[in-house]
Amino acid sequence: MENRIAERSASCHHAEVTTVLIVDDHPSFRASARALLQAEGFEVVGEAEDGESALVAARELDPELVLLDVQLPDIDGFEVASRLKGSGSTANVVLTSSREGCDFGARIADSGARGFVTKAELSGAALVALLP
Amino acid sequence: MKPQLAVLAWNLALAVAAGAVLLVLRSDHADSKAATIALAVPIGLAFAASGLLAATRRPENRTGLLLVLTGFTWFLGALAEANGSVPFTLGLALGSVTLGFLVHLLLAFPSGRLGGRLDRTIAGVAYAVAVLGPALTLLFDDLERSRCDGCPENALLIEANQGATQALEGTVVGGALLLIAAIVVQLIRRWRAASPPLRRSLAPVLATGTAALTLVAAANIVGVLSDAGEPLYWLLQGVLFTVPISFALGLLRSHLARAGVGRLVVELGHSAGPHDLRGAFSRALGDPSLEVAYRVNENGWVGTGGRPLERPSKGSDRVATFVERDGRCVAALIHDASLADERELVAAVSAAGALALEGARSLQELRASEARNRALLDAIPDLMFRIARDGTYLDAEADEEEDLTAPADQIVGSNVFDRLPRDIGERLMRSIHRALSDGETKTIEYELELRGEPRSFEGRVVASGEDEVLVIVRNITERKRKEDELRRLYVELERGLGELQASRARIVEAADLERRRLERNLHDGAQQRLVSISLALRLARGKLLSEPPEAETLLRGAGEELGFALEELRELARGIHPAILTDRGLAPALESLASRSPVPVDVQGPSDRLPPWIETAAYYVVSEALTNAAKYAEASEVSVRVARANGDALVEVRDNGVGGASPDRGSGLRGLADRVSALGGRLRVESEPGAGTFIRAEIPLATVEPAAG
C-alpha cells in the first residue's frame, strides 16, 4: 500500500501529502470517503459537518488536504475555502459535490481552491492529480 | 278681344239691330210693332254689348264671345217679321236658337267652357231642340192655327197636317221641359258645390238664367194648353234683358270689387294684428276661408296662429297667391280657386297689403322663434330657474315638481337663500356673479335632502340678461349613484386584482419552493445514498480479492443503502403526484393517505369520480391538513369528508388538536387557499385555539379545467 502511494507521489511530486480533513454534512458520505481515502493511503485526520467547524478543525489539525463539500448547512464551501486562504492556511482545498463542477463556473477558481472533483468520481488519484 | 275689333262688332250689332227694326216696321203681319222693337232690340244689343265688354276685359274667357253670339242670333228672330216667305220661315225656324245659346251660357259660366260630359250633352240637346223642334214642326204646320193675318207662306211646308203639327209641338215642349228640369238640377248642384266667392259670381247669372228658362217653360206649357201665353212672353222678354247684364256683372265682378281694395287699405291702417289682417284680406276678396301664410324659413310656412301650413297642391280647390315686397316673397294668400279668375283683384289686394303682410311676417317669425324656444325649453327634462343678480327667483320650471324645494309658484319671488341651505346658496350666488361678470357658463354641483332622501344636482349657470341668469339644474342622483357604484366596483376590482397578483406570486413562489424542496430532498437523500453506494462499490471491488469478508460487508451495506434510496425516491415521487389518484381516483387516494398518517383518520370519500383537477386539489387539501394534524396540532383523531353539494365539491377535514392554525401564518394553508381560489372556490379555516381545526374547501364543479403550464 505504501509503495503504491510512494509511486504515485513520486510521479506527482507529492510524496509528503498524507493528511486529509473531510468536510460534509452527510455522515454516510463522510464514512464512505474516509474508507475510500484510507484504503488509498491517505491519512484522514478529521471530519467536520459544517463550515464553521471545518474552519476550526483546519486550524487545529492543519491538514495538508481539505476535501470540502460545496453545500453545507451554514456557510458554503466556497466561503470556507476563501476564509481558509485568508487565514493563512497552507492546506490544499479540493471542493466536492454530487453536482457537476461546471454547475459552479468560476466560483471554484475564485474561492482559491485547488480544484473540484464530483463525489461519484472521488478517488485518491483524482485528488493527487489536482495537487501542485 | 282687341278694342278695335269690339268697336267693329258693336257697329255690326247696331246695323243688324237697325235691319231688324226695319223688318218689323215694314212687316205686314207684325203685331204691336213698337213694343216688339222696344223690347227685342235692347235685349239683342244688351247681349252684344255685355259680350263685347266681357271679351275685351277678359279675353281668355269664352263667356263674352258666347254673349255676343247670343246677341246676334237673337236678331235672327226678327226675320219672322219679314214679308218674304223664305226669310219669314227662317225666322220661325231659327228664332229659338237663342235659347240653345242661353243654356250653353248658363252651363258654361263663369269660364265660358262646358266642364263635364253631362253639361256638354245637355247643351247639345238644347241646341237640337231649339233648331230641330221648330224646323220639323214647320214641315206640317200651315200656320192656320196661329191665325196669322198676312203672314207669308211657310216655305218648309210639305203637307198641312194639324195632327202631326200638334204631336210634334207636344213632343218639343215635353222635351224642352225635361231639358229645363235637367238644367235646373245641374245648376242647383253647381250652386251647392260652389265656394262663397264663386257663389257671388254665380248668383245673378243663375237667378236671371233660371228665371228666363222657367218662363220659357211656363210660356210653352201655357201656349200649348191655351192661347193665354202672350203676357208670359212679354215677361220673358223683360227677364231676358237682365240676363246679359247679370252675366257681365258676374264676370267683371272683380273689376267692380276694386272698391274693396280701397277699403282694405283703410282697414289695414287700423289693423292691430295678424287676425285682423286675415279678416281684412278675407273681406276684400270675399273669401271667408282665406288664410294668410307667412314664410318663416327656407321651406316653412305658418298660418296666422303660428301653426304650420301646407301649400295647396295642384288641382285642389285652394290656390296660393304669393305676395312679394322688394322682390322678396313675404307671404302667401291661400284662397278659393275660383278667385284665380279674378287675378287682377287678387293682385291689387296683394299689392295693397304687402307692407302690412311684411310687418305681420316679422311678427310671425318672432312668434315662431318664440314657440320654437319654448318647445325647446319644454322638452328639456331639467329644472330651470331665472334668477336675478340679487338671488331672487324670477321664474321656475320643472318637469318633475318632486325635484323642487317648493311648488314653482312659491319659488318665484323668493330668494336663493330662502330655498337652499346657506352654503349651497353662497356657492350658487358666487356662480351667478361670476357668470354675470364674464359671460361664461358656470357649473355647480350640490346635494339636497328632498322628501327625506338625498338627491344630487348639477346646475349650469348662464347669463341671460344684464342682471339675470338662467340656471338649468339636472337631477344627477342616479348618475352619482352609478358613479359611486362604479367606484366601489373599481376598488373591489383593484383589490381582487391585487389579491390575484399576490396569489399568482404565491403560487409561483410555492412552485419554486416545491422544486427547491425536491432538489434538496433528492440531493440530501437518494443522491447521497447513491454516491455512498458508488464509493462503497468501488472500495469493495478493491477488496474483493485481498479482503473478501470486508468486501462482502461493504456490498451488504451498499445493498441496504440502495433499498433506502429506492424508498426515498418512491416517497418523493408520491409527493410530486400520487399515481393512485390518477389511476384509481380520489377515494382510494385518500384511503392511502389515511393509512400512512400517524394519526387515525376516518375517511368518507366521494361516491364517484370528480373532475381530475378537482380531485387533485381535494387530495392536497386533505394531505396538507393531515400533515398539519400530525405535525403541529397534536391531534388524536381526524375525520375527512369529500362530497358533492349544490354544484360544488365539498372537502372537509376536522381534527381534535390544539387549533390556532391560520392561512396567514405558514405557507401550507395559504398555498391551499391559492390553489382552491384558482379554481374559483374558497377555503375556510376555523381553528380557535384549543378547539381543534376545521378546514372546509368549496370548489365549483363547473370550473373549467385550468390551462396547462
Short mmCIF file of N, CA and C in Angstrom, two decimals, chain B residues 49-167:
data_model
loop_
_atom_site.label_atom_id
_atom_site.label_comp_id
_atom_site.label_asym_id
_atom_site.label_seq_id
_atom_site.Cartn_x
_atom_site.Cartn_y
_atom_site.Cartn_z
N ALA B 49 -123.54 93.98 -76.30
CA ALA B 49 -122.71 94.95 -75.56
C ALA B 49 -122.03 94.27 -74.36
N SER B 50 -122.82 93.49 -73.61
CA SER B 50 -122.23 92.79 -72.44
C SER B 50 -121.12 91.86 -72.90
N GLY B 51 -121.41 91.14 -74.01
CA GLY B 51 -120.44 90.18 -74.52
C GLY B 51 -119.16 90.88 -74.94
N LEU B 52 -119.28 92.00 -75.65
CA LEU B 52 -118.09 92.71 -76.13
C LEU B 52 -117.29 93.28 -74.96
N LEU B 53 -118.00 93.78 -73.97
CA LEU B 53 -117.31 94.32 -72.79
C LEU B 53 -116.51 93.20 -72.09
N ALA B 54 -117.21 92.09 -71.90
CA ALA B 54 -116.55 90.96 -71.21
C ALA B 54 -115.38 90.43 -72.03
N ALA B 55 -115.56 90.34 -73.36
CA ALA B 55 -114.50 89.80 -74.21
C ALA B 55 -113.30 90.73 -74.23
N THR B 56 -113.55 92.03 -74.09
CA THR B 56 -112.44 92.99 -74.07
C THR B 56 -111.67 92.89 -72.75
N ARG B 57 -112.43 92.86 -71.64
CA ARG B 57 -111.77 92.83 -70.32
C ARG B 57 -111.20 91.46 -69.96
N ARG B 58 -111.92 90.42 -70.38
CA ARG B 58 -111.45 89.06 -70.02
C ARG B 58 -111.32 88.25 -71.29
N PRO B 59 -110.30 88.59 -72.12
CA PRO B 59 -110.22 87.95 -73.45
C PRO B 59 -110.08 86.43 -73.36
N GLU B 60 -109.48 85.90 -72.28
CA GLU B 60 -109.28 84.45 -72.20
C GLU B 60 -110.56 83.73 -71.85
N ASN B 61 -111.60 84.51 -71.44
CA ASN B 61 -112.85 83.89 -71.01
C ASN B 61 -113.84 83.86 -72.18
N ARG B 62 -114.43 82.67 -72.42
CA ARG B 62 -115.30 82.49 -73.60
C ARG B 62 -116.70 83.09 -73.40
N THR B 63 -117.02 83.43 -72.17
CA THR B 63 -118.39 83.92 -71.88
C THR B 63 -118.75 85.12 -72.76
N GLY B 64 -117.77 86.02 -72.92
CA GLY B 64 -118.02 87.22 -73.74
C GLY B 64 -118.44 86.86 -75.16
N LEU B 65 -117.67 85.94 -75.75
CA LEU B 65 -117.96 85.53 -77.13
C LEU B 65 -119.35 84.91 -77.24
N LEU B 66 -119.66 84.04 -76.25
CA LEU B 66 -120.99 83.39 -76.25
C LEU B 66 -122.10 84.42 -76.16
N LEU B 67 -121.87 85.45 -75.31
CA LEU B 67 -122.89 86.50 -75.16
C LEU B 67 -123.08 87.24 -76.49
N VAL B 68 -121.95 87.54 -77.15
CA VAL B 68 -122.05 88.26 -78.45
C VAL B 68 -122.83 87.42 -79.45
N LEU B 69 -122.48 86.09 -79.52
CA LEU B 69 -123.19 85.19 -80.46
C LEU B 69 -124.68 85.13 -80.13
N THR B 70 -124.97 85.07 -78.81
CA THR B 70 -126.38 85.04 -78.38
C THR B 70 -127.10 86.30 -78.90
N GLY B 71 -126.39 87.44 -78.75
CA GLY B 71 -126.97 88.71 -79.20
C GLY B 71 -127.30 88.69 -80.69
N PHE B 72 -126.30 88.21 -81.47
CA PHE B 72 -126.54 88.20 -82.92
C PHE B 72 -127.64 87.23 -83.31
N THR B 73 -127.64 86.01 -82.69
CA THR B 73 -128.69 85.04 -83.07
C THR B 73 -130.08 85.53 -82.64
N TRP B 74 -130.05 86.37 -81.58
CA TRP B 74 -131.33 86.92 -81.12
C TRP B 74 -132.04 87.65 -82.26
N PHE B 75 -131.24 88.39 -83.02
CA PHE B 75 -131.85 89.18 -84.10
C PHE B 75 -132.37 88.31 -85.23
N LEU B 76 -131.95 87.00 -85.29
CA LEU B 76 -132.49 86.09 -86.32
C LEU B 76 -134.00 86.00 -86.19
N GLY B 77 -134.48 86.12 -84.95
CA GLY B 77 -135.92 86.01 -84.68
C GLY B 77 -136.72 87.09 -85.44
N ALA B 78 -136.03 88.23 -85.70
CA ALA B 78 -136.72 89.33 -86.37
C ALA B 78 -137.11 88.97 -87.80
N LEU B 79 -136.38 87.94 -88.36
CA LEU B 79 -136.71 87.52 -89.74
C LEU B 79 -138.17 87.06 -89.85
N ALA B 80 -138.72 86.58 -88.73
CA ALA B 80 -140.10 86.09 -88.75
C ALA B 80 -141.10 87.22 -89.06
N GLU B 81 -140.59 88.48 -88.94
CA GLU B 81 -141.46 89.60 -89.26
C GLU B 81 -141.34 89.98 -90.74
N ALA B 82 -140.43 89.27 -91.47
CA ALA B 82 -140.24 89.61 -92.88
C ALA B 82 -141.49 89.26 -93.69
N ASN B 83 -141.61 89.94 -94.79
CA ASN B 83 -142.80 89.69 -95.62
C ASN B 83 -142.55 88.58 -96.64
N GLY B 84 -141.27 88.33 -96.91
CA GLY B 84 -140.92 87.26 -97.85
C GLY B 84 -141.11 85.90 -97.18
N SER B 85 -141.51 84.88 -97.98
CA SER B 85 -141.77 83.56 -97.42
C SER B 85 -140.53 82.91 -96.82
N VAL B 86 -139.39 82.97 -97.57
CA VAL B 86 -138.17 82.28 -97.09
C VAL B 86 -137.62 82.91 -95.81
N PRO B 87 -137.36 84.26 -95.83
CA PRO B 87 -136.86 84.84 -94.56
C PRO B 87 -137.84 84.62 -93.41
N PHE B 88 -139.14 84.71 -93.73
CA PHE B 88 -140.15 84.52 -92.69
C PHE B 88 -140.01 83.13 -92.07
N THR B 89 -139.91 82.11 -92.97
CA THR B 89 -139.80 80.73 -92.49
C THR B 89 -138.50 80.54 -91.68
N LEU B 90 -137.38 81.14 -92.21
CA LEU B 90 -136.09 81.05 -91.49
C LEU B 90 -136.20 81.65 -90.10
N GLY B 91 -136.90 82.81 -90.06
CA GLY B 91 -137.09 83.48 -88.75
C GLY B 91 -137.81 82.58 -87.78
N LEU B 92 -138.88 81.88 -88.32
CA LEU B 92 -139.63 80.98 -87.42
C LEU B 92 -138.76 79.80 -86.96
N ALA B 93 -137.99 79.29 -87.96
CA ALA B 93 -137.18 78.09 -87.64
C ALA B 93 -136.02 78.40 -86.69
N LEU B 94 -135.37 79.55 -86.88
CA LEU B 94 -134.16 79.83 -86.10
C LEU B 94 -134.38 80.77 -84.92
N GLY B 95 -135.64 81.21 -84.76
CA GLY B 95 -135.93 82.18 -83.69
C GLY B 95 -135.61 81.66 -82.29
N SER B 96 -135.58 80.35 -82.12
CA SER B 96 -135.36 79.80 -80.76
C SER B 96 -133.90 79.43 -80.49
N VAL B 97 -132.98 79.59 -81.49
CA VAL B 97 -131.57 79.23 -81.29
C VAL B 97 -130.99 79.93 -80.06
N THR B 98 -131.47 81.16 -79.84
CA THR B 98 -131.02 81.93 -78.68
C THR B 98 -131.13 81.11 -77.39
N LEU B 99 -132.25 80.31 -77.31
CA LEU B 99 -132.44 79.51 -76.10
C LEU B 99 -131.31 78.50 -75.94
N GLY B 100 -130.87 77.92 -77.06
CA GLY B 100 -129.72 76.99 -77.02
C GLY B 100 -128.49 77.69 -76.48
N PHE B 101 -128.22 78.92 -77.00
CA PHE B 101 -127.07 79.69 -76.52
C PHE B 101 -127.21 80.01 -75.04
N LEU B 102 -128.46 80.32 -74.64
CA LEU B 102 -128.70 80.68 -73.24
C LEU B 102 -128.34 79.50 -72.31
N VAL B 103 -128.79 78.31 -72.73
CA VAL B 103 -128.47 77.10 -71.94
C VAL B 103 -126.95 76.91 -71.89
N HIS B 104 -126.32 77.05 -73.06
CA HIS B 104 -124.86 76.91 -73.16
C HIS B 104 -124.17 77.89 -72.18
N LEU B 105 -124.62 79.16 -72.21
CA LEU B 105 -124.05 80.19 -71.34
C LEU B 105 -124.19 79.83 -69.86
N LEU B 106 -125.40 79.42 -69.53
CA LEU B 106 -125.67 79.10 -68.12
C LEU B 106 -124.76 77.98 -67.61
N LEU B 107 -124.66 76.92 -68.44
CA LEU B 107 -123.88 75.76 -68.00
C LEU B 107 -122.38 76.04 -68.02
N ALA B 108 -121.96 76.96 -68.89
CA ALA B 108 -120.51 77.18 -69.05
C ALA B 108 -119.99 78.29 -68.15
N PHE B 109 -120.89 79.02 -67.49
CA PHE B 109 -120.43 80.13 -66.67
C PHE B 109 -119.64 79.60 -65.45
N PRO B 110 -118.56 80.23 -64.95
CA PRO B 110 -118.06 81.52 -65.43
C PRO B 110 -116.92 81.41 -66.46
N SER B 111 -116.42 80.18 -66.73
CA SER B 111 -115.25 80.12 -67.61
C SER B 111 -115.64 80.28 -69.09
N GLY B 112 -116.91 79.96 -69.41
CA GLY B 112 -117.33 80.00 -70.80
C GLY B 112 -117.07 78.68 -71.51
N ARG B 113 -116.56 77.72 -70.76
CA ARG B 113 -116.31 76.39 -71.35
C ARG B 113 -117.14 75.36 -70.60
N LEU B 114 -117.70 74.41 -71.38
CA LEU B 114 -118.52 73.38 -70.74
C LEU B 114 -117.60 72.40 -70.02
N GLY B 115 -117.89 72.18 -68.73
CA GLY B 115 -116.96 71.37 -67.92
C GLY B 115 -117.05 69.90 -68.18
N GLY B 116 -118.18 69.29 -67.91
CA GLY B 116 -118.26 67.81 -67.95
C GLY B 116 -119.07 67.33 -69.14
N ARG B 117 -119.10 65.99 -69.25
CA ARG B 117 -119.85 65.37 -70.35
C ARG B 117 -121.35 65.68 -70.25
N LEU B 118 -121.84 65.66 -69.01
CA LEU B 118 -123.27 65.91 -68.81
C LEU B 118 -123.64 67.30 -69.32
N ASP B 119 -122.77 68.30 -68.95
CA ASP B 119 -123.03 69.67 -69.40
C ASP B 119 -123.03 69.74 -70.93
N ARG B 120 -122.05 69.05 -71.53
CA ARG B 120 -121.97 69.11 -73.00
C ARG B 120 -123.19 68.44 -73.63
N THR B 121 -123.62 67.34 -73.04
CA THR B 121 -124.81 66.64 -73.56
C THR B 121 -126.05 67.53 -73.48
N ILE B 122 -126.23 68.15 -72.30
CA ILE B 122 -127.42 68.99 -72.11
C ILE B 122 -127.40 70.15 -73.12
N ALA B 123 -126.20 70.77 -73.28
CA ALA B 123 -126.11 71.90 -74.22
C ALA B 123 -126.43 71.44 -75.64
N GLY B 124 -125.88 70.25 -76.02
CA GLY B 124 -126.12 69.71 -77.37
C GLY B 124 -127.61 69.48 -77.61
N VAL B 125 -128.25 68.84 -76.61
CA VAL B 125 -129.69 68.56 -76.75
C VAL B 125 -130.47 69.88 -76.85
N ALA B 126 -130.02 70.88 -76.06
CA ALA B 126 -130.72 72.17 -76.08
C ALA B 126 -130.65 72.79 -77.48
N TYR B 127 -129.43 72.76 -78.07
CA TYR B 127 -129.30 73.30 -79.44
C TYR B 127 -130.21 72.55 -80.40
N ALA B 128 -130.21 71.21 -80.26
CA ALA B 128 -131.00 70.38 -81.16
C ALA B 128 -132.50 70.71 -81.04
N VAL B 129 -132.96 70.78 -79.79
CA VAL B 129 -134.40 71.06 -79.57
C VAL B 129 -134.74 72.45 -80.13
N ALA B 130 -133.81 73.45 -79.88
CA ALA B 130 -134.10 74.82 -80.28
C ALA B 130 -134.16 74.99 -81.80
N VAL B 131 -133.36 74.17 -82.54
CA VAL B 131 -133.34 74.32 -84.01
C VAL B 131 -134.27 73.32 -84.68
N LEU B 132 -134.08 72.03 -84.31
CA LEU B 132 -134.85 70.97 -85.00
C LEU B 132 -136.33 71.01 -84.65
N GLY B 133 -136.65 71.34 -83.40
CA GLY B 133 -138.05 71.37 -82.96
C GLY B 133 -138.91 72.24 -83.89
N PRO B 134 -138.61 73.53 -83.96
CA PRO B 134 -139.42 74.40 -84.82
C PRO B 134 -139.33 73.98 -86.30
N ALA B 135 -138.12 73.59 -86.76
CA ALA B 135 -137.95 73.24 -88.17
C ALA B 135 -138.84 72.07 -88.56
N LEU B 136 -138.86 71.01 -87.72
CA LEU B 136 -139.68 69.83 -88.01
C LEU B 136 -141.16 70.17 -87.99
N THR B 137 -141.56 70.99 -87.01
CA THR B 137 -142.98 71.37 -86.90
C THR B 137 -143.44 72.09 -88.17
N LEU B 138 -142.48 72.93 -88.68
CA LEU B 138 -142.86 73.73 -89.86
C LEU B 138 -143.11 72.86 -91.10
N LEU B 139 -142.61 71.64 -91.07
CA LEU B 139 -142.85 70.76 -92.23
C LEU B 139 -144.33 70.43 -92.40
N PHE B 140 -145.08 70.51 -91.25
CA PHE B 140 -146.52 70.13 -91.32
C PHE B 140 -147.47 71.24 -90.92
N ASP B 141 -146.92 72.36 -90.48
CA ASP B 141 -147.77 73.43 -89.93
C ASP B 141 -148.09 74.44 -91.04
N ASP B 142 -149.37 74.57 -91.36
CA ASP B 142 -149.73 75.57 -92.38
C ASP B 142 -150.03 76.91 -91.75
N LEU B 143 -149.74 77.02 -90.49
CA LEU B 143 -149.84 78.26 -89.72
C LEU B 143 -151.27 78.76 -89.59
N GLU B 144 -152.23 77.89 -89.94
CA GLU B 144 -153.64 78.26 -89.81
C GLU B 144 -153.98 78.49 -88.34
N ARG B 145 -153.48 77.58 -87.55
CA ARG B 145 -153.81 77.57 -86.13
C ARG B 145 -153.37 78.87 -85.46
N SER B 146 -152.21 79.44 -85.94
CA SER B 146 -151.71 80.65 -85.31
C SER B 146 -152.49 81.90 -85.79
N ARG B 147 -153.41 81.66 -86.69
CA ARG B 147 -154.31 82.73 -87.16
C ARG B 147 -153.52 84.00 -87.50
N CYS B 148 -152.43 83.76 -88.20
CA CYS B 148 -151.58 84.88 -88.57
C CYS B 148 -152.15 85.57 -89.81
N ASP B 149 -152.56 86.80 -89.58
CA ASP B 149 -153.12 87.53 -90.72
C ASP B 149 -151.99 88.14 -91.53
N GLY B 150 -151.98 87.88 -92.76
CA GLY B 150 -150.98 88.48 -93.66
C GLY B 150 -149.62 87.86 -93.58
N CYS B 151 -149.55 86.74 -92.89
CA CYS B 151 -148.23 86.08 -92.83
C CYS B 151 -147.92 85.44 -94.18
N PRO B 152 -146.64 85.51 -94.58
CA PRO B 152 -146.30 84.84 -95.84
C PRO B 152 -146.44 83.31 -95.66
N GLU B 153 -146.24 82.61 -96.74
CA GLU B 153 -146.39 81.16 -96.69
C GLU B 153 -145.17 80.53 -96.00
N ASN B 154 -145.49 79.37 -95.41
CA ASN B 154 -144.42 78.58 -94.78
C ASN B 154 -143.66 77.86 -95.88
N ALA B 155 -142.43 78.28 -96.07
CA ALA B 155 -141.66 77.73 -97.19
C ALA B 155 -141.26 76.29 -96.97
N LEU B 156 -141.30 75.83 -95.70
CA LEU B 156 -140.88 74.45 -95.41
C LEU B 156 -142.03 73.46 -95.46
N LEU B 157 -143.25 73.98 -95.61
CA LEU B 157 -144.44 73.12 -95.52
C LEU B 157 -144.41 72.04 -96.60
N ILE B 158 -144.54 70.81 -96.16
CA ILE B 158 -144.64 69.70 -97.13
C ILE B 158 -146.12 69.35 -97.30
N GLU B 159 -146.76 69.18 -96.14
CA GLU B 159 -148.18 68.83 -96.18
C GLU B 159 -148.82 69.32 -94.89
N ALA B 160 -149.86 70.09 -95.05
CA ALA B 160 -150.53 70.62 -93.84
C ALA B 160 -151.18 69.47 -93.10
N ASN B 161 -150.74 69.32 -91.90
CA ASN B 161 -151.29 68.21 -91.10
C ASN B 161 -151.35 68.68 -89.66
N GLN B 162 -152.55 69.04 -89.23
CA GLN B 162 -152.70 69.62 -87.90
C GLN B 162 -152.34 68.63 -86.79
N GLY B 163 -152.74 67.38 -87.05
CA GLY B 163 -152.44 66.31 -86.04
C GLY B 163 -150.95 66.18 -85.83
N ALA B 164 -150.20 66.07 -86.95
CA ALA B 164 -148.74 65.92 -86.84
C ALA B 164 -148.13 67.14 -86.20
N THR B 165 -148.63 68.32 -86.61
CA THR B 165 -148.10 69.56 -86.04
C THR B 165 -148.24 69.57 -84.53
N GLN B 166 -149.46 69.23 -84.09
CA GLN B 166 -149.70 69.26 -82.63
C GLN B 166 -148.84 68.21 -81.90
N ALA B 167 -148.72 67.03 -82.55
CA ALA B 167 -147.91 65.98 -81.92
C ALA B 167 -146.46 66.42 -81.80
#
